[in-house]
PDB file of C-alpha atoms in Angstrom:
ATOM      1  CA  MET A  29     -16.439 -80.116  -4.084  1.00  0.00           C
ATOM      2  CA  SER A  30     -13.959 -81.472  -1.371  1.00  0.00           C
ATOM      3  CA  GLU A  31     -13.966 -79.552   2.458  1.00  0.00           C
ATOM      4  CA  THR A  32     -11.070 -79.196   3.753  1.00  0.00           C
ATOM      5  CA  THR A  33      -9.987 -78.777   7.485  1.00  0.00           C
ATOM      6  CA  GLU A  34      -7.418 -75.348   7.847  1.00  0.00           C
ATOM      7  CA  THR A  35      -4.674 -76.666  10.317  1.00  0.00           C
ATOM      8  CA  VAL A  36      -4.183 -73.024  12.593  1.00  0.00           C
ATOM      9  CA  THR A  37      -0.827 -71.472  13.671  1.00  0.00           C
ATOM     10  CA  HIS A  38      -0.083 -69.835  16.450  1.00  0.00           C
ATOM     11  CA  GLY A  39       2.912 -67.528  16.658  1.00  0.00           C
ATOM     12  CA  VAL A  40       4.738 -69.264  19.930  1.00  0.00           C
ATOM     13  CA  LEU A  41       8.098 -70.098  19.219  1.00  0.00           C
ATOM     14  CA  LEU A  42       9.670 -73.480  20.477  1.00  0.00           C
ATOM     15  CA  SER A  43      13.754 -73.681  21.073  1.00  0.00           C
ATOM     16  CA  ASP A  44      15.942 -76.431  19.482  1.00  0.00           C
ATOM     17  CA  VAL A  45      16.939 -76.942  22.786  1.00  0.00           C
ATOM     18  CA  ALA A  46      13.007 -77.339  24.363  1.00  0.00           C
ATOM     19  CA  ALA A  47      11.733 -79.449  21.168  1.00  0.00           C
ATOM     20  CA  GLY A  48      14.840 -81.895  22.316  1.00  0.00           C
ATOM     21  CA  LYS A  49      14.011 -82.282  25.623  1.00  0.00           C
ATOM     22  CA  VAL A  50      10.592 -82.396  24.525  1.00  0.00           C
ATOM     23  CA  ARG A  51      10.888 -85.317  22.533  1.00  0.00           C
ATOM     24  CA  SER A  52      12.998 -86.993  25.110  1.00  0.00           C
ATOM     25  CA  LEU A  53      10.330 -86.594  28.178  1.00  0.00           C
ATOM     26  CA  LEU A  54       8.102 -88.019  25.413  1.00  0.00           C
ATOM     27  CA  GLU A  55      10.676 -91.648  24.734  1.00  0.00           C
ATOM     28  CA  GLN A  56      10.555 -92.484  28.351  1.00  0.00           C
ATOM     29  CA  GLU A  57       7.284 -91.765  28.767  1.00  0.00           C
ATOM     30  CA  GLY A  58       6.676 -94.013  25.536  1.00  0.00           C
ATOM     31  CA  ARG A  59       4.350 -92.276  24.189  1.00  0.00           C
ATOM     32  CA  ASP A  60       3.820 -91.078  20.573  1.00  0.00           C
ATOM     33  CA  ASP A  61      -0.099 -89.466  20.907  1.00  0.00           C
ATOM     34  CA  LEU A  62       1.204 -87.115  23.164  1.00  0.00           C
ATOM     35  CA  ARG A  63       1.499 -82.965  22.449  1.00  0.00           C
ATOM     36  CA  LEU A  64       2.560 -80.063  24.628  1.00  0.00           C
ATOM     37  CA  ARG A  65       0.369 -77.731  25.221  1.00  0.00           C
ATOM     38  CA  VAL A  66       1.283 -74.136  26.005  1.00  0.00           C
ATOM     39  CA  ALA A  67      -2.275 -72.074  28.116  1.00  0.00           C
ATOM     40  CA  VAL A  68      -2.352 -68.810  30.084  1.00  0.00           C
ATOM     41  CA  GLN A  69      -4.892 -68.918  32.636  1.00  0.00           C
ATOM     42  CA  PRO A  70      -6.399 -66.871  35.512  1.00  0.00           C
ATOM     43  CA  GLY A  71      -4.507 -66.296  38.329  1.00  0.00           C
ATOM     44  CA  GLY A  72      -0.988 -65.080  39.464  1.00  0.00           C
ATOM     45  CA  CYS A  73      -0.395 -61.378  41.207  1.00  0.00           C
ATOM     46  CA  SER A  74      -1.168 -60.024  37.387  1.00  0.00           C
ATOM     47  CA  GLY A  75      -4.053 -61.547  36.504  1.00  0.00           C
ATOM     48  CA  LEU A  76      -2.407 -65.020  34.764  1.00  0.00           C
ATOM     49  CA  ILE A  77      -0.480 -67.942  34.549  1.00  0.00           C
ATOM     50  CA  TYR A  78       1.421 -69.960  32.515  1.00  0.00           C
ATOM     51  CA  GLN A  79       0.703 -73.901  32.036  1.00  0.00           C
ATOM     52  CA  LEU A  80       2.973 -76.096  29.914  1.00  0.00           C
ATOM     53  CA  TYR A  81       1.822 -79.823  29.911  1.00  0.00           C
ATOM     54  CA  PHE A  82       1.400 -83.161  27.974  1.00  0.00           C
ATOM     55  CA  ASP A  83      -2.128 -83.627  26.271  1.00  0.00           C
ATOM     56  CA  GLU A  84      -3.530 -86.722  24.494  1.00  0.00           C
ATOM     57  CA  ARG A  85      -6.574 -84.198  23.413  1.00  0.00           C
ATOM     58  CA  VAL A  86      -6.373 -81.199  19.889  1.00  0.00           C
ATOM     59  CA  LEU A  87      -9.921 -79.307  21.416  1.00  0.00           C
ATOM     60  CA  ASP A  88     -11.853 -77.135  18.914  1.00  0.00           C
ATOM     61  CA  GLY A  89      -9.973 -74.260  18.376  1.00  0.00           C
ATOM     62  CA  ASP A  90      -6.745 -75.274  18.702  1.00  0.00           C
ATOM     63  CA  ALA A  91      -4.121 -74.060  16.774  1.00  0.00           C
ATOM     64  CA  ILE A  92      -0.945 -76.595  16.222  1.00  0.00           C
ATOM     65  CA  LYS A  93       2.886 -76.239  14.769  1.00  0.00           C
ATOM     66  CA  ASP A  94       5.195 -78.799  14.406  1.00  0.00           C
ATOM     67  CA  TYR A  95       8.275 -78.273  16.016  1.00  0.00           C
ATOM     68  CA  ASP A  96      10.246 -82.019  13.909  1.00  0.00           C
ATOM     69  CA  GLY A  97       7.874 -83.735  15.077  1.00  0.00           C
ATOM     70  CA  VAL A  98       6.806 -82.251  18.584  1.00  0.00           C
ATOM     71  CA  GLU A  99       3.430 -80.556  18.122  1.00  0.00           C
ATOM     72  CA  VAL A 100       3.094 -77.480  20.147  1.00  0.00           C
ATOM     73  CA  VAL A 101      -1.045 -76.558  21.324  1.00  0.00           C
ATOM     74  CA  VAL A 102      -2.862 -73.650  21.935  1.00  0.00           C
ATOM     75  CA  ASP A 103      -5.861 -72.887  22.959  1.00  0.00           C
ATOM     76  CA  ARG A 104      -8.429 -69.630  21.035  1.00  0.00           C
ATOM     77  CA  MET A 105      -8.203 -67.457  24.050  1.00  0.00           C
ATOM     78  CA  SER A 106      -4.383 -67.947  24.980  1.00  0.00           C
ATOM     79  CA  VAL A 107      -3.538 -67.681  21.119  1.00  0.00           C
ATOM     80  CA  PRO A 108      -3.203 -63.746  21.285  1.00  0.00           C
ATOM     81  CA  TYR A 109      -1.069 -64.162  24.369  1.00  0.00           C
ATOM     82  CA  LEU A 110       1.014 -66.158  23.093  1.00  0.00           C
ATOM     83  CA  ASP A 111       1.853 -64.208  19.882  1.00  0.00           C
ATOM     84  CA  GLY A 112       5.522 -64.238  20.043  1.00  0.00           C
ATOM     85  CA  ALA A 113       6.596 -65.874  23.109  1.00  0.00           C
ATOM     86  CA  THR A 114       9.831 -68.316  23.127  1.00  0.00           C
ATOM     87  CA  ILE A 115       9.694 -71.426  24.812  1.00  0.00           C
ATOM     88  CA  ASP A 116      12.713 -72.414  26.274  1.00  0.00           C
ATOM     89  CA  PHE A 117      14.272 -75.249  28.895  1.00  0.00           C
ATOM     90  CA  ALA A 118      17.769 -74.042  30.277  1.00  0.00           C
ATOM     91  CA  ASP A 119      19.659 -76.537  32.201  1.00  0.00           C
ATOM     92  CA  THR A 120      21.581 -74.713  34.524  1.00  0.00           C
ATOM     93  CA  ILE A 121      23.446 -75.282  38.101  1.00  0.00           C
ATOM     94  CA  GLU A 122      20.571 -72.291  39.071  1.00  0.00           C
ATOM     95  CA  LYS A 123      17.846 -73.413  36.753  1.00  0.00           C
ATOM     96  CA  GLN A 124      16.475 -76.259  35.940  1.00  0.00           C
ATOM     97  CA  GLY A 125      13.020 -76.392  33.010  1.00  0.00           C
ATOM     98  CA  PHE A 126      11.052 -75.250  30.909  1.00  0.00           C
ATOM     99  CA  THR A 127      11.172 -70.932  30.424  1.00  0.00           C
ATOM    100  CA  ILE A 128       8.507 -68.715  28.508  1.00  0.00           C
ATOM    101  CA  ASP A 129       9.554 -65.766  28.189  1.00  0.00           C
ATOM    102  CA  ASN A 130       6.828 -63.620  25.920  1.00  0.00           C
ATOM    103  CA  PRO A 131       7.196 -60.631  25.104  1.00  0.00           C
ATOM    104  CA  ASN A 132       3.221 -59.281  25.374  1.00  0.00           C
ATOM    105  CA  ALA A 133       4.162 -59.934  29.065  1.00  0.00           C
ATOM    106  CA  GLY A 134       3.965 -56.195  30.425  1.00  0.00           C
ATOM    107  CA  SER A 135       5.030 -56.666  34.068  1.00  0.00           C
ATOM    108  CA  ALA A 136       6.244 -59.396  36.138  1.00  0.00           C
ATOM    109  CA  CYS A 137       5.774 -60.239  39.849  1.00  0.00           C
ATOM    110  CA  ALA A 138       7.745 -62.065  42.027  1.00  0.00           C
ATOM    111  CA  CYS A 139       6.867 -65.505  41.217  1.00  0.00           C
ATOM    112  CA  GLY A 140       7.551 -64.776  37.546  1.00  0.00           C
ATOM    113  CA  GLY A 141       4.744 -66.213  36.446  1.00  0.00           C
ATOM    114  CA  SER A 142       2.059 -63.613  35.084  1.00  0.00           C
ATOM    115  CA  PHE A 143       1.750 -61.654  33.460  1.00  0.00           C
ATOM    116  CA  SER A 144      -0.981 -58.403  33.048  1.00  0.00           C
TER     117      SER A 144
END
């Protein structure tokens, strides 16, 4: 009987635009061993803030989803907070950067970076 390790997935969605931006950033870095990590951390005015960064590690309990070659990784503790969240990339005159639209965010604060 062979042991199989089942890959746990998560409910975070990565838009095509955001996936393209991640792909181009990774190409600029010249790295193919990085994945996009999304997490929630304690902080902000309502208790939690988002973190979005490149990570070469895969930790025990991580949930992974592949978007056409771009791996999005969410740690075990963040999965329930991010279920159904969409990561997009905005490139307008007012705003440039990644955005997270999270249906679990009950309220937003002035800084726009946290939720309860």
